């Protein structure tokens, strides 16, 4: 493993200078030219110390740190940060005062150059960042109160639901369930809009009893409820792969063939997609598109004096052709 001492010897400069740069010391007076040479040498020589600087921070707010949806995003962000010669640290923050104080300390100490923020972002969190001079970008649609004043990149959840449901309708499914989380969150509001609009544009009336919600996004329980209510549906669009995976488990537990009797289509791409048996059919955003978040943040870092705001919607999706989707076939 390459050390800071070896980098200093390679460049013919002091070890102190290398340490100041790689530790991202705020008070460092190292010139921009020397800093650039040190960072490039660290990359060329394969230096992988956690303290490589500059650093970005991925903040996951009010979500389980093990949530597979956000962990997949984290891997994409980490890869992009490395390409831009940034290290990445991860913080799982909640709305509790003690947790928010930890974040505030990181900001006050100028320990990172920029933040990528994901999760169930609220006004409390946004106030902290709006009073900070450190650049940040939201990965997800912001709450309406701050939409015009913050930078963000967001998946068009309306379109991803619309595309998936319209495809199901074109395959002959006319009774399509919607399994999703609470409408308190924009992502699920937008998912509902896409579901309804796809039916409208295809001239198919929606049976609103097929719209099933779980506050904790428990696909197993949603699917069990649909079964107990004797809902008649041949396919379901699931707002995420966690819900989709749970729904599949329940259907398999009661002997319902997927996709022979019921098709399941989801949104997103997590490890659950390929771990599932059969693998899940899902619409998702490619890693390359997710990595654009870091490119936008780096641009904000380099132009922080311009008070620049950026916003972008991701509207191009891919479909992983798993084994949970089939054309509608009438029951024999």
GROMACS .gro file of C-alpha atoms in nm:
model
  332
    1UNK     CA    1   0.000   0.000   0.000
    2UNK     CA    2   0.138   0.340  -0.102
    3UNK     CA    3   0.208   0.578   0.187
    4UNK     CA    4   0.215   0.957   0.212
    5UNK     CA    5   0.592   0.934   0.264
    6UNK     CA    6   0.634   0.752  -0.068
    7UNK     CA    7   0.420   1.013  -0.246
    8UNK     CA    8   0.639   1.289  -0.098
    9UNK     CA    9   0.957   1.111  -0.215
   10UNK     CA   10   0.807   1.053  -0.560
   11UNK     CA   11   0.734   1.427  -0.600
   12UNK     CA   12   1.045   1.549  -0.417
   13UNK     CA   13   0.844   1.759  -0.173
   14UNK     CA   14   0.791   1.755   0.203
   15UNK     CA   15   0.581   1.489   0.369
   16UNK     CA   16   0.406   1.769   0.559
   17UNK     CA   17   0.278   1.919   0.234
   18UNK     CA   18   0.143   1.581   0.123
   19UNK     CA   19  -0.029   1.525   0.458
   20UNK     CA   20  -0.188   1.870   0.455
   21UNK     CA   21  -0.336   1.808   0.112
   22UNK     CA   22  -0.446   1.447   0.160
   23UNK     CA   23  -0.598   1.526   0.501
   24UNK     CA   24  -0.782   1.825   0.350
   25UNK     CA   25  -0.654   2.057   0.623
   26UNK     CA   26  -0.874   2.374   0.608
   27UNK     CA   27  -0.593   2.612   0.710
   28UNK     CA   28  -0.347   2.474   0.455
   29UNK     CA   29  -0.155   2.734   0.249
   30UNK     CA   30  -0.042   2.484  -0.013
   31UNK     CA   31  -0.069   2.632  -0.362
   32UNK     CA   32  -0.333   2.507  -0.603
   33UNK     CA   33  -0.060   2.382  -0.838
   34UNK     CA   34   0.113   2.175  -0.570
   35UNK     CA   35  -0.220   2.048  -0.441
   36UNK     CA   36  -0.311   1.930  -0.790
   37UNK     CA   37   0.024   1.751  -0.832
   38UNK     CA   38  -0.016   1.572  -0.498
   39UNK     CA   39  -0.370   1.456  -0.576
   40UNK     CA   40  -0.266   1.336  -0.920
   41UNK     CA   41   0.035   1.148  -0.779
   42UNK     CA   42  -0.187   0.987  -0.515
   43UNK     CA   43  -0.418   0.866  -0.791
   44UNK     CA   44  -0.136   0.747  -1.019
   45UNK     CA   45   0.038   0.557  -0.740
   46UNK     CA   46  -0.280   0.392  -0.617
   47UNK     CA   47  -0.313   0.570  -0.282
   48UNK     CA   48  -0.640   0.456  -0.123
   49UNK     CA   49  -0.629   0.607   0.226
   50UNK     CA   50  -0.973   0.704   0.359
   51UNK     CA   51  -0.836   1.053   0.417
   52UNK     CA   52  -0.769   1.124   0.047
   53UNK     CA   53  -0.900   1.470  -0.017
   54UNK     CA   54  -1.091   1.662  -0.123
   55UNK     CA   55  -1.397   1.481   0.009
   56UNK     CA   56  -1.767   1.473  -0.062
   57UNK     CA   57  -2.035   1.349   0.178
   58UNK     CA   58  -2.342   1.141   0.097
   59UNK     CA   59  -2.613   1.220   0.352
   60UNK     CA   60  -2.900   0.973   0.387
   61UNK     CA   61  -3.178   1.142   0.583
   62UNK     CA   62  -3.443   0.965   0.788
   63UNK     CA   63  -3.397   0.634   0.609
   64UNK     CA   64  -3.254   0.302   0.725
   65UNK     CA   65  -2.882   0.292   0.653
   66UNK     CA   66  -2.927  -0.057   0.510
   67UNK     CA   67  -3.210   0.039   0.275
   68UNK     CA   68  -3.105  -0.134  -0.050
   69UNK     CA   69  -3.248   0.143  -0.268
   70UNK     CA   70  -3.016   0.405  -0.123
   71UNK     CA   71  -2.717   0.173  -0.096
   72UNK     CA   72  -2.734   0.118  -0.472
   73UNK     CA   73  -2.731   0.497  -0.518
   74UNK     CA   74  -2.440   0.528  -0.276
   75UNK     CA   75  -2.227   0.290  -0.482
   76UNK     CA   76  -2.292   0.496  -0.797
   77UNK     CA   77  -2.212   0.823  -0.618
   78UNK     CA   78  -1.893   0.675  -0.471
   79UNK     CA   79  -1.778   0.561  -0.814
   80UNK     CA   80  -1.842   0.904  -0.963
   81UNK     CA   81  -1.666   1.082  -0.676
   82UNK     CA   82  -1.356   0.869  -0.734
   83UNK     CA   83  -1.359   0.959  -1.105
   84UNK     CA   84  -1.353   1.325  -1.004
   85UNK     CA   85  -1.066   1.255  -0.758
   86UNK     CA   86  -1.282   1.298  -0.449
   87UNK     CA   87  -1.308   1.069  -0.151
   88UNK     CA   88  -1.658   1.000  -0.018
   89UNK     CA   89  -1.785   0.970   0.336
   90UNK     CA   90  -2.131   0.848   0.432
   91UNK     CA   91  -2.359   0.991   0.701
   92UNK     CA   92  -2.691   0.841   0.808
   93UNK     CA   93  -2.878   1.134   0.967
   94UNK     CA   94  -3.218   1.151   1.135
   95UNK     CA   95  -3.438   1.446   1.230
   96UNK     CA   96  -3.334   1.410   1.596
   97UNK     CA   97  -3.136   1.704   1.740
   98UNK     CA   98  -2.831   1.498   1.833
   99UNK     CA   99  -2.803   1.356   1.483
  100UNK     CA  100  -2.849   1.694   1.317
  101UNK     CA  101  -2.581   1.840   1.546
  102UNK     CA  102  -2.333   1.582   1.412
  103UNK     CA  103  -2.406   1.704   1.061
  104UNK     CA  104  -2.379   2.068   1.166
  105UNK     CA  105  -2.034   2.000   1.314
  106UNK     CA  106  -1.912   1.849   0.986
  107UNK     CA  107  -2.038   2.157   0.801
  108UNK     CA  108  -1.894   2.406   1.051
  109UNK     CA  109  -1.552   2.238   1.048
  110UNK     CA  110  -1.548   2.246   0.666
  111UNK     CA  111  -1.453   1.880   0.661
  112UNK     CA  112  -1.602   1.818   0.317
  113UNK     CA  113  -1.623   2.017  -0.007
  114UNK     CA  114  -1.980   1.927  -0.097
  115UNK     CA  115  -2.285   1.719  -0.004
  116UNK     CA  116  -2.516   1.484  -0.190
  117UNK     CA  117  -2.843   1.460   0.004
  118UNK     CA  118  -3.093   1.175  -0.028
  119UNK     CA  119  -3.383   1.035   0.173
  120UNK     CA  120  -3.697   1.192   0.317
  121UNK     CA  121  -3.568   1.548   0.319
  122UNK     CA  122  -3.772   1.800   0.521
  123UNK     CA  123  -3.760   2.173   0.604
  124UNK     CA  124  -3.554   2.111   0.918
  125UNK     CA  125  -3.268   1.960   0.718
  126UNK     CA  126  -3.294   2.216   0.440
  127UNK     CA  127  -3.259   2.504   0.686
  128UNK     CA  128  -2.921   2.370   0.793
  129UNK     CA  129  -2.788   2.358   0.438
  130UNK     CA  130  -2.942   2.688   0.332
  131UNK     CA  131  -2.748   2.862   0.611
  132UNK     CA  132  -2.426   2.693   0.501
  133UNK     CA  133  -2.175   2.810   0.241
  134UNK     CA  134  -2.083   2.452   0.150
  135UNK     CA  135  -2.225   2.345  -0.190
  136UNK     CA  136  -2.486   2.070  -0.188
  137UNK     CA  137  -2.724   1.895  -0.425
  138UNK     CA  138  -3.037   1.692  -0.355
  139UNK     CA  139  -3.070   1.353  -0.517
  140UNK     CA  140  -3.448   1.353  -0.541
  141UNK     CA  141  -3.731   1.602  -0.585
  142UNK     CA  142  -3.720   1.873  -0.314
  143UNK     CA  143  -4.020   1.982  -0.111
  144UNK     CA  144  -4.217   2.258  -0.286
  145UNK     CA  145  -4.118   2.524  -0.030
  146UNK     CA  146  -3.754   2.518  -0.144
  147UNK     CA  147  -3.779   2.385  -0.499
  148UNK     CA  148  -3.685   2.720  -0.658
  149UNK     CA  149  -3.381   2.787  -0.441
  150UNK     CA  150  -3.196   2.455  -0.414
  151UNK     CA  151  -2.997   2.243  -0.656
  152UNK     CA  152  -3.127   1.896  -0.729
  153UNK     CA  153  -3.133   1.607  -0.973
  154UNK     CA  154  -3.444   1.392  -0.961
  155UNK     CA  155  -3.589   1.085  -1.126
  156UNK     CA  156  -3.914   1.156  -1.308
  157UNK     CA  157  -4.119   0.912  -1.100
  158UNK     CA  158  -4.435   1.003  -1.289
  159UNK     CA  159  -4.279   0.892  -1.617
  160UNK     CA  160  -4.125   0.572  -1.484
  161UNK     CA  161  -4.467   0.465  -1.348
  162UNK     CA  162  -4.638   0.581  -1.665
  163UNK     CA  163  -4.401   0.386  -1.892
  164UNK     CA  164  -4.425   0.068  -1.685
  165UNK     CA  165  -4.805   0.072  -1.651
  166UNK     CA  166  -4.859   0.164  -2.015
  167UNK     CA  167  -4.643  -0.133  -2.115
  168UNK     CA  168  -4.853  -0.362  -1.895
  169UNK     CA  169  -5.170  -0.227  -2.054
  170UNK     CA  170  -5.028  -0.281  -2.403
  171UNK     CA  171  -4.960  -0.646  -2.306
  172UNK     CA  172  -5.328  -0.697  -2.236
  173UNK     CA  173  -5.340  -0.638  -1.861
  174UNK     CA  174  -5.642  -0.422  -1.785
  175UNK     CA  175  -5.663  -0.478  -1.410
  176UNK     CA  176  -5.332  -0.355  -1.277
  177UNK     CA  177  -5.275  -0.305  -0.905
  178UNK     CA  178  -5.052  -0.030  -0.766
  179UNK     CA  179  -4.849  -0.120  -0.457
  180UNK     CA  180  -4.674   0.179  -0.296
  181UNK     CA  181  -4.588   0.369   0.020
  182UNK     CA  182  -4.754   0.661   0.195
  183UNK     CA  183  -4.877   0.958  -0.008
  184UNK     CA  184  -4.703   1.186   0.242
  185UNK     CA  185  -4.397   1.154   0.016
  186UNK     CA  186  -4.367   1.318  -0.325
  187UNK     CA  187  -4.224   1.004  -0.484
  188UNK     CA  188  -4.546   0.815  -0.419
  189UNK     CA  189  -4.767   1.107  -0.520
  190UNK     CA  190  -4.584   1.118  -0.852
  191UNK     CA  191  -4.602   0.740  -0.889
  192UNK     CA  192  -4.980   0.756  -0.845
  193UNK     CA  193  -5.006   1.032  -1.107
  194UNK     CA  194  -4.812   0.822  -1.359
  195UNK     CA  195  -5.028   0.516  -1.289
  196UNK     CA  196  -5.351   0.713  -1.337
  197UNK     CA  197  -5.230   0.896  -1.650
  198UNK     CA  198  -5.125   0.573  -1.821
  199UNK     CA  199  -5.476   0.433  -1.774
  200UNK     CA  200  -5.633   0.758  -1.895
  201UNK     CA  201  -5.423   0.772  -2.211
  202UNK     CA  202  -5.498   0.408  -2.292
  203UNK     CA  203  -5.871   0.458  -2.232
  204UNK     CA  204  -5.885   0.212  -1.943
  205UNK     CA  205  -6.095   0.293  -1.635
  206UNK     CA  206  -5.913   0.262  -1.304
  207UNK     CA  207  -6.055   0.045  -1.027
  208UNK     CA  208  -5.937   0.248  -0.727
  209UNK     CA  209  -5.962  -0.054  -0.498
  210UNK     CA  210  -5.649  -0.181  -0.676
  211UNK     CA  211  -5.445   0.109  -0.533
  212UNK     CA  212  -5.294  -0.035  -0.215
  213UNK     CA  213  -5.071   0.159   0.026
  214UNK     CA  214  -4.840   0.062   0.311
  215UNK     CA  215  -4.684   0.331   0.529
  216UNK     CA  216  -4.381   0.112   0.592
  217UNK     CA  217  -4.366  -0.005   0.227
  218UNK     CA  218  -4.422  -0.369   0.320
  219UNK     CA  219  -4.494  -0.550  -0.005
  220UNK     CA  220  -4.570  -0.878   0.170
  221UNK     CA  221  -4.848  -0.719   0.378
  222UNK     CA  222  -4.985  -0.517   0.084
  223UNK     CA  223  -5.012  -0.831  -0.127
  224UNK     CA  224  -5.163  -1.027   0.161
  225UNK     CA  225  -5.426  -0.755   0.209
  226UNK     CA  226  -5.509  -0.761  -0.163
  227UNK     CA  227  -5.554  -1.137  -0.140
  228UNK     CA  228  -5.773  -1.117   0.173
  229UNK     CA  229  -5.988  -0.852   0.001
  230UNK     CA  230  -6.016  -1.086  -0.299
  231UNK     CA  231  -5.901  -0.816  -0.537
  232UNK     CA  232  -5.899  -0.928  -0.898
  233UNK     CA  233  -5.581  -0.823  -1.079
  234UNK     CA  234  -5.346  -0.981  -1.330
  235UNK     CA  235  -5.046  -0.751  -1.275
  236UNK     CA  236  -4.908  -0.507  -1.021
  237UNK     CA  237  -4.675  -0.211  -1.054
  238UNK     CA  238  -4.464  -0.176  -0.738
  239UNK     CA  239  -4.320   0.164  -0.646
  240UNK     CA  240  -3.984   0.009  -0.557
  241UNK     CA  241  -3.805  -0.326  -0.554
  242UNK     CA  242  -3.845  -0.368  -0.178
  243UNK     CA  243  -4.223  -0.370  -0.218
  244UNK     CA  244  -4.195  -0.586  -0.530
  245UNK     CA  245  -3.975  -0.843  -0.357
  246UNK     CA  246  -4.216  -0.865  -0.061
  247UNK     CA  247  -4.515  -0.905  -0.293
  248UNK     CA  248  -4.339  -1.188  -0.476
  249UNK     CA  249  -4.267  -1.366  -0.148
  250UNK     CA  250  -4.632  -1.357  -0.047
  251UNK     CA  251  -4.764  -1.474  -0.384
  252UNK     CA  252  -4.519  -1.763  -0.382
  253UNK     CA  253  -4.620  -1.853  -0.025
  254UNK     CA  254  -4.984  -1.904  -0.131
  255UNK     CA  255  -4.900  -2.087  -0.453
  256UNK     CA  256  -4.974  -1.808  -0.702
  257UNK     CA  257  -4.753  -1.841  -1.009
  258UNK     CA  258  -4.548  -1.535  -1.104
  259UNK     CA  259  -4.574  -1.439  -1.385
  260UNK     CA  260  -4.808  -1.721  -1.492
  261UNK     CA  261  -5.102  -1.587  -1.290
  262UNK     CA  262  -4.984  -1.242  -1.175
  263UNK     CA  263  -4.709  -1.027  -1.326
  264UNK     CA  264  -4.499  -0.796  -1.107
  265UNK     CA  265  -4.310  -0.493  -1.238
  266UNK     CA  266  -4.106  -0.262  -1.015
  267UNK     CA  267  -3.907   0.060  -1.011
  268UNK     CA  268  -3.537   0.087  -0.928
  269UNK     CA  269  -3.243  -0.151  -0.928
  270UNK     CA  270  -3.109  -0.305  -0.607
  271UNK     CA  271  -2.941  -0.632  -0.516
  272UNK     CA  272  -3.291  -0.774  -0.462
  273UNK     CA  273  -3.346  -0.770  -0.838
  274UNK     CA  274  -3.096  -1.046  -0.909
  275UNK     CA  275  -3.117  -1.225  -0.574
  276UNK     CA  276  -3.486  -1.291  -0.630
  277UNK     CA  277  -3.613  -1.619  -0.777
  278UNK     CA  278  -3.730  -1.546  -1.038
  279UNK     CA  279  -3.532  -1.226  -1.092
  280UNK     CA  280  -3.742  -0.910  -1.078
  281UNK     CA  281  -3.854  -0.721  -1.387
  282UNK     CA  282  -3.797  -0.353  -1.317
  283UNK     CA  283  -3.755  -0.009  -1.473
  284UNK     CA  284  -3.450   0.176  -1.348
  285UNK     CA  285  -3.205   0.462  -1.394
  286UNK     CA  286  -2.859   0.359  -1.514
  287UNK     CA  287  -2.555   0.419  -1.293
  288UNK     CA  288  -2.422   0.665  -1.551
  289UNK     CA  289  -2.728   0.883  -1.506
  290UNK     CA  290  -2.699   0.869  -1.126
  291UNK     CA  291  -2.333   0.967  -1.151
  292UNK     CA  292  -2.434   1.297  -1.314
  293UNK     CA  293  -2.529   1.409  -0.962
  294UNK     CA  294  -2.160   1.428  -0.870
  295UNK     CA  295  -2.072   1.612  -1.192
  296UNK     CA  296  -2.331   1.878  -1.110
  297UNK     CA  297  -2.205   1.904  -0.751
  298UNK     CA  298  -1.843   1.939  -0.862
  299UNK     CA  299  -1.954   2.220  -1.095
  300UNK     CA  300  -2.121   2.392  -0.800
  301UNK     CA  301  -1.803   2.355  -0.593
  302UNK     CA  302  -1.593   2.517  -0.862
  303UNK     CA  303  -1.842   2.799  -0.911
  304UNK     CA  304  -1.962   2.854  -0.555
  305UNK     CA  305  -1.908   3.231  -0.575
  306UNK     CA  306  -2.164   3.252  -0.856
  307UNK     CA  307  -2.452   3.147  -0.630
  308UNK     CA  308  -2.542   2.904  -0.906
  309UNK     CA  309  -2.840   2.667  -0.882
  310UNK     CA  310  -2.889   2.365  -1.102
  311UNK     CA  311  -3.181   2.130  -1.151
  312UNK     CA  312  -3.229   1.830  -1.375
  313UNK     CA  313  -3.483   1.554  -1.430
  314UNK     CA  314  -3.385   1.205  -1.535
  315UNK     CA  315  -3.642   1.089  -1.790
  316UNK     CA  316  -3.454   0.807  -1.966
  317UNK     CA  317  -3.499   0.462  -1.816
  318UNK     CA  318  -3.386   0.109  -1.883
  319UNK     CA  319  -3.580  -0.210  -1.821
  320UNK     CA  320  -3.422  -0.516  -1.663
  321UNK     CA  321  -3.600  -0.810  -1.820
  322UNK     CA  322  -3.635  -1.037  -1.519
  323UNK     CA  323  -3.874  -1.325  -1.486
  324UNK     CA  324  -4.179  -1.162  -1.326
  325UNK     CA  325  -4.351  -1.019  -1.637
  326UNK     CA  326  -4.564  -1.195  -1.900
  327UNK     CA  327  -4.847  -1.091  -2.136
  328UNK     CA  328  -5.199  -1.124  -2.000
  329UNK     CA  329  -5.337  -1.473  -2.033
  330UNK     CA  330  -5.700  -1.547  -1.933
  331UNK     CA  331  -5.739  -1.802  -1.657
  332UNK     CA  332  -5.817  -2.147  -1.790
   0.00000   0.00000   0.00000
